[in-house]
Amino acid sequence: MSYIDGFVAAVPTANKDIYTRHAKEAWDMFRDYGATRMVECWGDDVPAGKITDFQRSVQAKDDETVVFAWIEWPSKDLRDAGYKKMMDDPRMSMDNMPFDGKRMIYGGFSPLLDLKG
């Protein structure tokens, strides 16, 4: 079964086009190392919660938009091998990120259900 890396980040709303270009460039690298799919979602209905919410999870500011994204890999083993190789790839540089990567949350997930219409 596939393996999923999930991400939530706060991106300056003014950087939407820059972020989109950044994500497309990142996809080239992830695909080169075995990823089969990448989905980037720009928040447009992300309500504030009473206890927790997406904005608080990444300390989003008023001029930022929450982005929710995931990368699909054929397996955890292929994902782990791909990430190991990416560490030596100059495209993995964090120097030109169009958002504050320190506030991004991420993790790896084994699918529990994958239902389609």
Short mmCIF file of C-alpha atoms in Angstrom, two decimals:
data_model
loop_
_atom_site.label_atom_id
_atom_site.label_comp_id
_atom_site.label_asym_id
_atom_site.label_seq_id
_atom_site.Cartn_x
_atom_site.Cartn_y
_atom_site.Cartn_z
CA MET A 1 0.00 0.00 0.00
CA SER A 2 1.13 3.58 -0.61
CA TYR A 3 2.65 5.90 1.96
CA ILE A 4 1.70 9.56 2.50
CA ASP A 5 3.71 12.54 3.71
CA GLY A 6 1.37 15.28 4.96
CA PHE A 7 2.17 18.97 5.43
CA VAL A 8 0.48 22.08 6.82
CA ALA A 9 2.15 25.48 6.41
CA ALA A 10 1.35 29.19 6.68
CA VAL A 11 2.27 30.97 3.46
CA PRO A 12 2.19 34.75 3.04
CA THR A 13 -0.91 35.33 0.93
CA ALA A 14 1.07 37.68 -1.31
CA ASN A 15 3.44 34.77 -2.10
CA LYS A 16 0.79 32.51 -3.66
CA ASP A 17 2.36 32.59 -7.14
CA ILE A 18 5.87 32.19 -5.75
CA TYR A 19 4.71 29.29 -3.58
CA THR A 20 3.06 27.64 -6.59
CA ARG A 21 6.32 27.83 -8.56
CA HIS A 22 8.23 26.52 -5.53
CA ALA A 23 5.84 23.56 -5.22
CA LYS A 24 6.18 22.72 -8.94
CA GLU A 25 9.98 22.73 -8.61
CA ALA A 26 9.75 20.57 -5.48
CA TRP A 27 7.54 18.11 -7.36
CA ASP A 28 10.29 17.62 -9.96
CA MET A 29 12.63 16.50 -7.17
CA PHE A 30 10.08 14.34 -5.33
CA ARG A 31 9.10 12.63 -8.59
CA ASP A 32 12.78 12.00 -9.41
CA TYR A 33 13.08 10.10 -6.12
CA GLY A 34 9.97 7.99 -6.50
CA ALA A 35 6.91 9.99 -5.42
CA THR A 36 3.84 9.24 -7.52
CA ARG A 37 1.58 12.18 -6.62
CA MET A 38 1.70 15.57 -4.94
CA VAL A 39 -1.34 17.66 -4.01
CA GLU A 40 -1.10 21.28 -2.82
CA CYS A 41 -4.25 22.90 -1.40
CA TRP A 42 -4.63 26.66 -0.80
CA GLY A 43 -6.91 27.31 2.17
CA ASP A 44 -10.13 29.17 1.41
CA ASP A 45 -12.47 27.85 4.11
CA VAL A 46 -10.32 27.22 7.17
CA PRO A 47 -12.39 28.15 10.24
CA ALA A 48 -11.01 29.11 13.61
CA GLY A 49 -11.73 26.49 16.24
CA LYS A 50 -12.49 26.87 19.93
CA ILE A 51 -9.60 24.71 21.12
CA THR A 52 -7.37 24.06 18.11
CA ASP A 53 -7.35 24.68 14.36
CA PHE A 54 -5.12 24.79 11.31
CA GLN A 55 -4.14 28.45 11.84
CA ARG A 56 -2.92 27.85 15.37
CA SER A 57 -1.10 24.68 14.37
CA VAL A 58 1.27 26.74 12.19
CA GLN A 59 0.92 30.10 14.00
CA ALA A 60 -0.59 31.69 10.88
CA LYS A 61 -0.62 35.48 10.82
CA ASP A 62 -3.42 37.65 9.42
CA ASP A 63 -1.59 38.10 6.11
CA GLU A 64 -0.95 34.35 5.64
CA THR A 65 -2.97 31.52 4.12
CA VAL A 66 -2.89 27.94 5.42
CA VAL A 67 -1.69 25.37 2.89
CA PHE A 68 -2.48 21.68 3.25
CA ALA A 69 -0.45 19.30 1.08
CA TRP A 70 0.48 15.69 0.69
CA ILE A 71 2.91 13.57 -1.28
CA GLU A 72 2.11 9.98 -2.17
CA TRP A 73 4.82 7.32 -2.42
CA PRO A 74 4.52 3.69 -3.54
CA SER A 75 5.69 2.52 -0.09
CA LYS A 76 7.35 3.73 3.11
CA ASP A 77 10.58 1.97 2.10
CA LEU A 78 10.70 3.85 -1.22
CA ARG A 79 9.88 7.11 0.56
CA ASP A 80 12.66 6.55 3.12
CA ALA A 81 15.16 5.74 0.35
CA GLY A 82 14.03 8.78 -1.65
CA TYR A 83 14.44 11.14 1.30
CA LYS A 84 17.89 9.73 2.04
CA LYS A 85 18.98 10.53 -1.54
CA MET A 86 17.33 13.99 -1.43
CA MET A 87 19.51 15.05 1.49
CA ASP A 88 22.45 15.29 -0.95
CA ASP A 89 20.43 16.98 -3.70
CA PRO A 90 21.06 20.75 -3.98
CA ARG A 91 17.37 21.24 -4.89
CA MET A 92 16.54 20.35 -1.27
CA SER A 93 17.97 23.70 -0.09
CA MET A 94 15.79 25.48 2.45
CA ASP A 95 17.35 28.86 1.61
CA ASN A 96 14.69 30.11 -0.81
CA MET A 97 11.47 28.89 0.75
CA PRO A 98 8.55 31.32 0.22
CA PHE A 99 7.25 30.67 3.76
CA ASP A 100 8.57 30.10 7.27
CA GLY A 101 9.50 26.42 7.24
CA LYS A 102 10.03 26.43 11.00
CA ARG A 103 6.26 26.72 11.48
CA MET A 104 5.40 23.95 9.02
CA ILE A 105 4.07 20.73 10.51
CA TYR A 106 4.55 17.43 8.73
CA GLY A 107 4.52 13.71 9.20
CA GLY A 108 4.40 10.35 7.47
CA PHE A 109 1.19 8.32 7.40
CA SER A 110 0.19 4.79 6.49
CA PRO A 111 -3.21 4.86 4.77
CA LEU A 112 -5.99 3.33 6.82
CA LEU A 113 -8.74 3.67 4.21
CA ASP A 114 -8.62 4.73 0.54
CA LEU A 115 -12.20 4.96 -0.68
CA LYS A 116 -13.25 6.23 -4.09
CA GLY A 117 -16.63 7.09 -5.54
#
